[in-house]
GROMACS .gro file of C-alpha atoms in nm:
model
  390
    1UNK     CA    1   0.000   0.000   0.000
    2UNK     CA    2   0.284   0.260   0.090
    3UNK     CA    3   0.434   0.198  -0.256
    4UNK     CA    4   0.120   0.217  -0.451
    5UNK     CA    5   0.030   0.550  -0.254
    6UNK     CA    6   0.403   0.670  -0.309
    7UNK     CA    7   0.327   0.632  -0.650
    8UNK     CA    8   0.026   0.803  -0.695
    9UNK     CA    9   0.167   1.068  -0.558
   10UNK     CA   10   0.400   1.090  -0.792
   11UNK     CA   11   0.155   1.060  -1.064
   12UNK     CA   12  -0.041   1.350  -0.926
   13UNK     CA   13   0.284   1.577  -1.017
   14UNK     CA   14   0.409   1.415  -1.359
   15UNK     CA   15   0.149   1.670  -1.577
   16UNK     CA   16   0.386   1.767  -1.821
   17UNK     CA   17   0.177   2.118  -1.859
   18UNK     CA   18   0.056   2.150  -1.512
   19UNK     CA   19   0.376   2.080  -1.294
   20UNK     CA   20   0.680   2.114  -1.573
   21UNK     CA   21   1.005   1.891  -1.432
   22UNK     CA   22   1.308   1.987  -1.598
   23UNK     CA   23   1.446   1.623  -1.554
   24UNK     CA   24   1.071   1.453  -1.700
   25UNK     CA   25   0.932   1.657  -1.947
   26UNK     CA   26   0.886   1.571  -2.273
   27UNK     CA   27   1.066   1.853  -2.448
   28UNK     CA   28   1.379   1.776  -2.238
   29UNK     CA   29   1.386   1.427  -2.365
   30UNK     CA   30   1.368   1.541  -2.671
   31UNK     CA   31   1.640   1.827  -2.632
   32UNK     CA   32   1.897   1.542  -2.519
   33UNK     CA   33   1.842   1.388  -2.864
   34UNK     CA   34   1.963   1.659  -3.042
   35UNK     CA   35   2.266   1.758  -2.725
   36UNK     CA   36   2.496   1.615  -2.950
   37UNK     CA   37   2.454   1.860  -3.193
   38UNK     CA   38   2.405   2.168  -3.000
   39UNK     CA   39   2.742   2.104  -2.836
   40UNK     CA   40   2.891   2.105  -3.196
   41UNK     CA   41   2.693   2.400  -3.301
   42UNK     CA   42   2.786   2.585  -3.027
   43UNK     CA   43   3.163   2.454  -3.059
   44UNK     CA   44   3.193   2.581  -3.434
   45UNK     CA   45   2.987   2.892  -3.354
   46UNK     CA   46   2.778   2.844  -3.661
   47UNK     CA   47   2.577   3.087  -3.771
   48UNK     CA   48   2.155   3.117  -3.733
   49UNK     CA   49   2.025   2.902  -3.992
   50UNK     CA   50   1.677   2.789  -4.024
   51UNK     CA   51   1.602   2.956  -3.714
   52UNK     CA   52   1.247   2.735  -3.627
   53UNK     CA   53   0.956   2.588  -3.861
   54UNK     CA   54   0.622   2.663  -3.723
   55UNK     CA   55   0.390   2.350  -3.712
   56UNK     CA   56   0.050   2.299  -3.785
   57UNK     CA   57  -0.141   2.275  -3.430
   58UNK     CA   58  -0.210   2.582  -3.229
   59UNK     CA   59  -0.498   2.628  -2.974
   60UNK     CA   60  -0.721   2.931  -3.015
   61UNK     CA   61  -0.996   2.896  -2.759
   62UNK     CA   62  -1.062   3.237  -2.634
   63UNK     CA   63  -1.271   3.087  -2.312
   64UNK     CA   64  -0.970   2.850  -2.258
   65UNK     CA   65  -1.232   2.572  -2.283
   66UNK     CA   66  -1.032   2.316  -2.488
   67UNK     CA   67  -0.852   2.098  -2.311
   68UNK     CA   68  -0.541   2.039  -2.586
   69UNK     CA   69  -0.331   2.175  -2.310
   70UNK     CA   70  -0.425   1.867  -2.068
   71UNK     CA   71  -0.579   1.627  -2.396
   72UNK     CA   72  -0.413   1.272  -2.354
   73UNK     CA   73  -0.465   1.235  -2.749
   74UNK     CA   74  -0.278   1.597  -2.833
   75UNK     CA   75   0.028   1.485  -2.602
   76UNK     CA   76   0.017   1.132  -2.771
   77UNK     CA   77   0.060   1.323  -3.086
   78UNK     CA   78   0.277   1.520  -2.991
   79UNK     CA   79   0.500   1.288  -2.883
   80UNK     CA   80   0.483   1.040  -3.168
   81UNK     CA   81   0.548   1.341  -3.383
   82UNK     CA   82   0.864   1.435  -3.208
   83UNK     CA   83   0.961   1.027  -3.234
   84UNK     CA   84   0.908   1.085  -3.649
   85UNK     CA   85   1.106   1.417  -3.663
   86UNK     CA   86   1.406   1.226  -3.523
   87UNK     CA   87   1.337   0.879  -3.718
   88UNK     CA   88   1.259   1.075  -4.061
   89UNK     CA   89   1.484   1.403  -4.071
   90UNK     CA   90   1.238   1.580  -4.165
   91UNK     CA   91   0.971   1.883  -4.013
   92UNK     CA   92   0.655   1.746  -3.910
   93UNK     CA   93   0.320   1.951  -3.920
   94UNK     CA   94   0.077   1.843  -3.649
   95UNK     CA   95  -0.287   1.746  -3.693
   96UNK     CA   96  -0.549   1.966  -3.519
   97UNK     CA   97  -0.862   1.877  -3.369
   98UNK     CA   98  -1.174   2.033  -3.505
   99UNK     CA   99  -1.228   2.249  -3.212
  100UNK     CA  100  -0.881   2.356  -3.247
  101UNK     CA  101  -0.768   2.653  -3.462
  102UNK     CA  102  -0.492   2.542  -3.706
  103UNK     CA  103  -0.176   2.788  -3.715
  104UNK     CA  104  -0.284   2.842  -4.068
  105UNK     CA  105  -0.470   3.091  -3.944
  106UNK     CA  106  -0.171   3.305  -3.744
  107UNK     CA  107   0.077   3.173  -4.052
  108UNK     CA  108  -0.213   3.404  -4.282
  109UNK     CA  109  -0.126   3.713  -4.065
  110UNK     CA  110   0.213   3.658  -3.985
  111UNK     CA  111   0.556   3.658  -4.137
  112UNK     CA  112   0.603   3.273  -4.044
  113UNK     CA  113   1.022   3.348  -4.085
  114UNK     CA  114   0.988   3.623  -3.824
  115UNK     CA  115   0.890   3.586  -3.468
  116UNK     CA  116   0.520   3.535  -3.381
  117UNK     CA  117   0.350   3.882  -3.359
  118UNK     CA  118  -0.024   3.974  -3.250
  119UNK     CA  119  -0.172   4.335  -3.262
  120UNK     CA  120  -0.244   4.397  -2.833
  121UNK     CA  121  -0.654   4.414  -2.993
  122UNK     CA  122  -0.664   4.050  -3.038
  123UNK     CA  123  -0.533   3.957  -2.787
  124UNK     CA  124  -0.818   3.726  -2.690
  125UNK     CA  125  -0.801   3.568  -3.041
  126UNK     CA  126  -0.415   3.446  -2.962
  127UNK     CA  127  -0.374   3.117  -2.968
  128UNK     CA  128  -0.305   2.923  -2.644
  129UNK     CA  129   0.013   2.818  -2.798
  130UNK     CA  130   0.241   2.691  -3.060
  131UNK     CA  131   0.401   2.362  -3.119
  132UNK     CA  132   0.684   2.444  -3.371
  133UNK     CA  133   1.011   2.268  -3.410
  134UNK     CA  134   1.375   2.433  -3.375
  135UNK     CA  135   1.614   2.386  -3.653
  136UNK     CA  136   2.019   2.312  -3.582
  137UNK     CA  137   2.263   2.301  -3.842
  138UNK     CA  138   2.540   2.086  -3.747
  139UNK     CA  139   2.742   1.948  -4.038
  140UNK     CA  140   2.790   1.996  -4.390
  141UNK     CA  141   2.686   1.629  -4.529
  142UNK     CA  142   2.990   1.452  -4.817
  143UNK     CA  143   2.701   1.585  -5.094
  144UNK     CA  144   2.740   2.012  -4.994
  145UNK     CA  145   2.380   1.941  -4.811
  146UNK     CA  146   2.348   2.043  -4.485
  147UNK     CA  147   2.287   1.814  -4.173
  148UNK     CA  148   2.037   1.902  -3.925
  149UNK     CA  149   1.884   1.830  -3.659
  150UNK     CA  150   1.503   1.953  -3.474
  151UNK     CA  151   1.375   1.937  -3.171
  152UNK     CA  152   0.971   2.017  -3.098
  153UNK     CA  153   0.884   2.238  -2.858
  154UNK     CA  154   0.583   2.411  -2.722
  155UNK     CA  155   0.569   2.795  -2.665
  156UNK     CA  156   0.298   2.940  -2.463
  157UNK     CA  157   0.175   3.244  -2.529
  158UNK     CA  158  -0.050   3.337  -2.179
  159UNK     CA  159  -0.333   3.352  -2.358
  160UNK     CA  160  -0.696   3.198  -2.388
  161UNK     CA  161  -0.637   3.020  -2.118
  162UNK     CA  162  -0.873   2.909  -1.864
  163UNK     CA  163  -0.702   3.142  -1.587
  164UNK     CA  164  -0.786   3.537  -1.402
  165UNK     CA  165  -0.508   3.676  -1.312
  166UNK     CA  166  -0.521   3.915  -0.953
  167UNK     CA  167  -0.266   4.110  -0.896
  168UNK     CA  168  -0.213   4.136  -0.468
  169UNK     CA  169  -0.039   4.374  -0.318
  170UNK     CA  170   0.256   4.221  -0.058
  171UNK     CA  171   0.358   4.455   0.203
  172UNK     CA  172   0.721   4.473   0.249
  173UNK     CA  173   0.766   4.522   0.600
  174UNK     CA  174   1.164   4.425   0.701
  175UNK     CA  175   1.397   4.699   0.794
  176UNK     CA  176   1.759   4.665   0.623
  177UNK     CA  177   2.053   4.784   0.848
  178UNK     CA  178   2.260   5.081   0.711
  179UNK     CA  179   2.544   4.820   0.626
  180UNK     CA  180   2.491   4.509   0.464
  181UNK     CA  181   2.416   4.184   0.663
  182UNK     CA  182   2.521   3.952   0.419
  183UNK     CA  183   2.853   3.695   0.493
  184UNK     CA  184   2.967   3.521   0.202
  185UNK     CA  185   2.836   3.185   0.291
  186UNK     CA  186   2.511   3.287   0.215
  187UNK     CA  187   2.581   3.285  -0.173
  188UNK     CA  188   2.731   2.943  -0.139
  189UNK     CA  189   2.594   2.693  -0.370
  190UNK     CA  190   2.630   2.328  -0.350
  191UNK     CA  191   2.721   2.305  -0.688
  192UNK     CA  192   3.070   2.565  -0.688
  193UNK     CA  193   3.152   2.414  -1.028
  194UNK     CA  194   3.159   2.703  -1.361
  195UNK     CA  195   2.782   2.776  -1.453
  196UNK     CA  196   2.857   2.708  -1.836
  197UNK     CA  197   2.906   2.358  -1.792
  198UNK     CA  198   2.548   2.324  -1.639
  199UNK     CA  199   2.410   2.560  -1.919
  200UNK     CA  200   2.642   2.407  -2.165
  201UNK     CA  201   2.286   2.210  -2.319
  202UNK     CA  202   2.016   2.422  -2.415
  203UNK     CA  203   1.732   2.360  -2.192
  204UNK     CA  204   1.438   2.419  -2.436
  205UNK     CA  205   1.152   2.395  -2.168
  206UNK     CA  206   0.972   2.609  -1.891
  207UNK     CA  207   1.085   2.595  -1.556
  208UNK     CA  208   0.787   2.707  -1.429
  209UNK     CA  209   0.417   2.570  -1.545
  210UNK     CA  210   0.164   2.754  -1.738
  211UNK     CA  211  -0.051   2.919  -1.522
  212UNK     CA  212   0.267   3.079  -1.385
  213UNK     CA  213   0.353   3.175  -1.711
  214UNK     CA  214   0.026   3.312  -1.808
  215UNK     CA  215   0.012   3.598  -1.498
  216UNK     CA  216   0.358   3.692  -1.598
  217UNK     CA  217   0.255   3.791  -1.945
  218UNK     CA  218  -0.085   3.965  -1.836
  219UNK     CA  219   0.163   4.169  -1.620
  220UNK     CA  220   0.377   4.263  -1.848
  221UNK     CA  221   0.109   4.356  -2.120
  222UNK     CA  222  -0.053   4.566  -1.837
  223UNK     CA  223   0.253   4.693  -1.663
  224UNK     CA  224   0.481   4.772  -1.945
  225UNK     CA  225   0.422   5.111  -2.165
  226UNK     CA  226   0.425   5.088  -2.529
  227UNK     CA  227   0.779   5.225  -2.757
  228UNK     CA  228   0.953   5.077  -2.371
  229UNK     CA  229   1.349   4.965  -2.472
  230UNK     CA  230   1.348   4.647  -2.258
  231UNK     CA  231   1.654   4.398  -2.156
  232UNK     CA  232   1.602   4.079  -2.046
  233UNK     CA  233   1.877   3.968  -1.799
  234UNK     CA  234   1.909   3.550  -1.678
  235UNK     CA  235   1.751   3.508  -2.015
  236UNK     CA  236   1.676   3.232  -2.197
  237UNK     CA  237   1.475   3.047  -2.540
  238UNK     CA  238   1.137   3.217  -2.398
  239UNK     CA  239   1.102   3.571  -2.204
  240UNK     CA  240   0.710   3.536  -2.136
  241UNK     CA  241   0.650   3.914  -2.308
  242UNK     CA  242   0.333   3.920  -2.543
  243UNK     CA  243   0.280   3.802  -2.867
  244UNK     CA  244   0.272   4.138  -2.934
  245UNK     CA  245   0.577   4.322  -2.800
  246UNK     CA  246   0.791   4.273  -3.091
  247UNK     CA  247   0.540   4.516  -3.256
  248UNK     CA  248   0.491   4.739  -3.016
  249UNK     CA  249   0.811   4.811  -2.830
  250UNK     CA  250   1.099   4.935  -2.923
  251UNK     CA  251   1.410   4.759  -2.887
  252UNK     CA  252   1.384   4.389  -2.664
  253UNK     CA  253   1.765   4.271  -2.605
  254UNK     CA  254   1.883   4.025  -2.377
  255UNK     CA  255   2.140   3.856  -2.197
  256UNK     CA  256   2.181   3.500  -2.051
  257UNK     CA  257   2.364   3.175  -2.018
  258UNK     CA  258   2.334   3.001  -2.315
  259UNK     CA  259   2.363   3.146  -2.689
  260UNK     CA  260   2.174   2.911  -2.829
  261UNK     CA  261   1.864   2.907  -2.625
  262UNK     CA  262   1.915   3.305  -2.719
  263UNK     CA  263   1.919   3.257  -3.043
  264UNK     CA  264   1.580   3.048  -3.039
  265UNK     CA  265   1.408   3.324  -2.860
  266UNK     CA  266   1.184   3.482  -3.113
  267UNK     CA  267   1.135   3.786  -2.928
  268UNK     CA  268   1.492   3.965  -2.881
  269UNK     CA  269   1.647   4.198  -3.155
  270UNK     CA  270   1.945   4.144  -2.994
  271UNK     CA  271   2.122   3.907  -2.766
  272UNK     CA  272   2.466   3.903  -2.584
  273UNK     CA  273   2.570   3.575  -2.409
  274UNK     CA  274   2.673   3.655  -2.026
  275UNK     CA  275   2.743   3.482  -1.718
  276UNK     CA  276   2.677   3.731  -1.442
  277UNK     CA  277   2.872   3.480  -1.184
  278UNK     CA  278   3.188   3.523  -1.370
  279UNK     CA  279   3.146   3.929  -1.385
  280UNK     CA  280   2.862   4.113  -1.286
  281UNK     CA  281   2.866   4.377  -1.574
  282UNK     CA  282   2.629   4.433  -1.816
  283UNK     CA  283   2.738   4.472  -2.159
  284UNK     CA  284   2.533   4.802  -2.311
  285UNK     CA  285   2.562   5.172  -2.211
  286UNK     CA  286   2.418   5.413  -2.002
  287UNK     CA  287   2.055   5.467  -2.001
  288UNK     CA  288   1.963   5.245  -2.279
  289UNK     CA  289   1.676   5.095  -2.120
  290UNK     CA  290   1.350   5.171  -1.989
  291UNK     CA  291   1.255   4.845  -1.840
  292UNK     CA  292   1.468   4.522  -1.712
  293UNK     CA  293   1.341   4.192  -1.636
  294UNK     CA  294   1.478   3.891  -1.479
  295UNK     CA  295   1.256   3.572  -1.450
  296UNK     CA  296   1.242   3.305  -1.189
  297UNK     CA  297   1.685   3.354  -1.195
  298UNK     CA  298   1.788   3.625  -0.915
  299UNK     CA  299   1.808   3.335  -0.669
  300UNK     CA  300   2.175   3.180  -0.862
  301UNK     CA  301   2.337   3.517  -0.843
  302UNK     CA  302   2.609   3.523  -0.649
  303UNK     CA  303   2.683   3.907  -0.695
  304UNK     CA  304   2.283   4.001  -0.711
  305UNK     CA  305   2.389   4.389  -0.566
  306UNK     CA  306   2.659   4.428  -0.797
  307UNK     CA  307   2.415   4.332  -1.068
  308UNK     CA  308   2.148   4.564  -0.959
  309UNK     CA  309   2.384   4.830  -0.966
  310UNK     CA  310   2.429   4.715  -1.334
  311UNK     CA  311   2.064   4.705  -1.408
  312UNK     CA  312   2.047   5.071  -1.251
  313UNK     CA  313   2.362   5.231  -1.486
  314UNK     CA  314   2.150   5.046  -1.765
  315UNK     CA  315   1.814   5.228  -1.682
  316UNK     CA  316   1.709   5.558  -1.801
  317UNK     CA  317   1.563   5.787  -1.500
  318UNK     CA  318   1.222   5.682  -1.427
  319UNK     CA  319   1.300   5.327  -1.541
  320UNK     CA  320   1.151   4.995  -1.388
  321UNK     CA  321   1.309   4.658  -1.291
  322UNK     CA  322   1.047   4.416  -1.321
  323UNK     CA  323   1.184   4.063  -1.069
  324UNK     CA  324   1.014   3.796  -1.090
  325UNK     CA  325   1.003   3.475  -0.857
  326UNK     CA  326   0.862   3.163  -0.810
  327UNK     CA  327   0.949   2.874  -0.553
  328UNK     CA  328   1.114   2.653  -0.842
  329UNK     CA  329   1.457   2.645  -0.879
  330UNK     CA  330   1.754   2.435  -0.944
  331UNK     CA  331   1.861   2.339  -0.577
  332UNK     CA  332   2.212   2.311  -0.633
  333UNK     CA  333   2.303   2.634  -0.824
  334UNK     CA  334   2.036   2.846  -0.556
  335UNK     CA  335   2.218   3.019  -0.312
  336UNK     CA  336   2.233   2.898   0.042
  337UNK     CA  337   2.044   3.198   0.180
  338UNK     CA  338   1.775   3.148  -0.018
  339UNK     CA  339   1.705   2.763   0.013
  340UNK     CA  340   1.637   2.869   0.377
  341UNK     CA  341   1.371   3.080   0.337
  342UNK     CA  342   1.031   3.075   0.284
  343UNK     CA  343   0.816   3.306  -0.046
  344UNK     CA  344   0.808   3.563   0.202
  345UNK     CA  345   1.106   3.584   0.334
  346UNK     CA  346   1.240   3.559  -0.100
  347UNK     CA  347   1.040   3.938  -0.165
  348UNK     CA  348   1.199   4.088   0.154
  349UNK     CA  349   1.555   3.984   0.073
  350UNK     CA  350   1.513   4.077  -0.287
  351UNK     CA  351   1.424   4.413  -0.123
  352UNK     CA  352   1.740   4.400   0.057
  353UNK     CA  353   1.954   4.388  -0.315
  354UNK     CA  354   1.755   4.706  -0.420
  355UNK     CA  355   1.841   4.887  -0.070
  356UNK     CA  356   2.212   4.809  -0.075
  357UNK     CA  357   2.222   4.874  -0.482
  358UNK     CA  358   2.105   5.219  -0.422
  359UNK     CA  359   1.921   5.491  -0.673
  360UNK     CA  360   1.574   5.282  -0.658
  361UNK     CA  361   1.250   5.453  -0.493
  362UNK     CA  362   1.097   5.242  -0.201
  363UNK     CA  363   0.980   4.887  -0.396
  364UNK     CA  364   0.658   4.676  -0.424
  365UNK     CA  365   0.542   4.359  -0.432
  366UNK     CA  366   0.290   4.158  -0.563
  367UNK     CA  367   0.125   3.779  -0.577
  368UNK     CA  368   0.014   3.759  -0.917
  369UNK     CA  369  -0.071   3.372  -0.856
  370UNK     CA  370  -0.295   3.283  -1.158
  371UNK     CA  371  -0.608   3.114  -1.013
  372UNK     CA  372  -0.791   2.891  -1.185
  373UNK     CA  373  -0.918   2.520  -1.220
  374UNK     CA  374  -0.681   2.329  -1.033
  375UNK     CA  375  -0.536   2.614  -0.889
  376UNK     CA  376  -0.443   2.466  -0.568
  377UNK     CA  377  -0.122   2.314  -0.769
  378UNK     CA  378  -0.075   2.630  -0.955
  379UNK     CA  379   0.280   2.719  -0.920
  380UNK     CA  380   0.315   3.058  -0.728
  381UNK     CA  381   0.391   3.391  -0.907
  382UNK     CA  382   0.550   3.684  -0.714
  383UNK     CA  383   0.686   4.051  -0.846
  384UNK     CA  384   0.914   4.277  -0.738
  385UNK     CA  385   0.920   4.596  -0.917
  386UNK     CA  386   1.184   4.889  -0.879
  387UNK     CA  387   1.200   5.223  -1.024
  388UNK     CA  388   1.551   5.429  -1.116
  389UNK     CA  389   1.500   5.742  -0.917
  390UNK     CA  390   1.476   6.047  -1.170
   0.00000   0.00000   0.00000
């Protein structure tokens, strides 16, 4: 009975949309397929070629009411798709359901060699998401042709989904000393090793699940003015802005771990691979941006101040840091500090950073926790938000 039950249990958290695992989903399987290849790609430092091939399957409900998100039958296909890619070479479109919109639909409106783009008045009309596979060049067959490789993927957009989205005020109620508290076993991390050999293999997949990912982008869209320059720091393949902020920005850059999961990230103009850890400098001028973001990544800084001082020299006056944080994370490259603490105690020490950065007005917080059916599994969603004193 105890192993049956521990098993259950386990079931209850395998949803590969519900509760993402960056060690069971799908996508990751699939990724390590094609590891090979990435590691040569990034080794030769080839150049962007065939960038990603939308598919054919794309839900469009604009009550959320279809379930291909959850459907046993659209994962099925999904999955034997990805098995044919790999067998065959070749892209494969996926079939839609009837009560599914086909991407035909966004491929009519859309450049399908740019990155996906929605006017912010349809928003509601967006499809739920996109299952598209990512193109890698990796050798130049005996014949001239090139050799590649895909891997499928699924992009959410935060749209038509089933989800409201509150935004709650969090009081921030901890008083900072005038000198920083902070000993330097706090940023200890289990694993000391250099960060590029963990981010060495693109991770193609969200670390956090969808309702998560949903609030993020209804915050943004609501939170972030049109014509804003943003930067993107910790980023990676996804940045969870709107369809349409490649529209109706200006410019979107970013700056992360890995250059290839940059390169797949249909959303940046321009990207500059980084690792913070090593030196906490950003690479782009003075007043150049009018809104940062970092997602679900301040916790594996070890130099967090340093690099809010960074995002501040960055920031035009009147300028916003949008942080994000959830309670998922990658245990052994968290710092030791903040494996101790609770989602509380995570918005008052990121409150801390800003204090001992400097040049920010007082902070808030917010629970943006989607809620929802199910929503007592929902993974949580928390803001911190910062503005560059004028």
């Amino acid at each position: 009975r105890t192993k049956r039950s521990k098993k259950n249990r386990f079931a209850q958290h395998s949803n590969p949309i519900g509760r993402p695992d960056d060690a069971m989903s799908s996508p990751s399987r699939v990724a390590r397929r094609v590891s090979l290849a990435a590691l040569l790609a990034a080794a030769l430092d080839l150049p962007r070629a065939s960038a990603f091939t939308l598919s054919a399957s794309a839900s469009s409900s604009p009550d959320g009411a279809s379930s291909a998100m959850r459907g046993a039958s659209t994962r099925g296909r999904f999955l034997s798709s990805a098995a044919s890619v790999f067998a065959a070479g070749a892209t494969v479109a996926l079939g839609s359901d009837v009560e599914q919109c086909s991407a035909s639909e966004w491929l009519a409106r859309n450049d399908a060699s740019g990155p996906p783009t929605w006017s912010s008045s349809d928003s509601k009309k967006n499809p739920r998401y996109f299952d598209y596979e990512l193109q890698m060049k990796y050798a130049d067959g005996p014949d001239g042709n090139p050799r590649t490789r895909g891997v499928l993927v699924r992009r959410l957009t935060g749209d038509s989904t089933p989800y409201t989205f509150p935004v709650r005020p969090v009081r921030l109620v901890k008083e900072w000393p005038e000198k920083e508290p902070f000993r330097q076993e706090d940023f200890f991390r289990a694993d000391q090793n250099d960060d590029q050999s963990f981010y060495t293999v693109p991770r193609l997949v969200y670390h956090i699940d969808e309702p998560a990912v949903s609030s993020l982008t209804q915050y943004y869209r609501n939170n972030i003015k049109p014509g804003s320059d943003i930067l993107d720091i910790c980023s990676s393949w996804v940045s969870h802005y709107p369809l349409e902020f490649p529209k109706t920005m200006g410019r979107i850059s970013a700056s992360g771990m890995n250059p290839l999961e940059l390169m797949y990230n249909d959303q940046l103009k321009d990207y500059k691979a980084k690792d913070l850890n090593v030196e906490p400098k950003l690479p782009y001028d003075d007043n150049s941006f009018d809104v940062v973001t970092c997602v679900v990544s301040i916790d594996y800084l070890i130099n967090p101040i340093e690099v809010l001082k960074e995002v501040h020299r960055v920031l035009r006056p009147g300028g916003k840091v949008i942080i994000s944080q959830s309670n998922r994370c990658f245990p052994s490259k968290a710092i030791a500090m903040w494996l101790k603490m609770n989602d509380r105690q995570h918005l008052e020490l990121i409150n801390g950073y800003f204090q001992y950065a400097g040049g920010f007005k007082p902070r808030k917080a917010f629970d943006i926790t989607a809620e929802g059916p199910g929503s007592v599994g929902f993974d949580p969603m928390f803001i911190v938000e910062a503005q560059k004193i004028l």
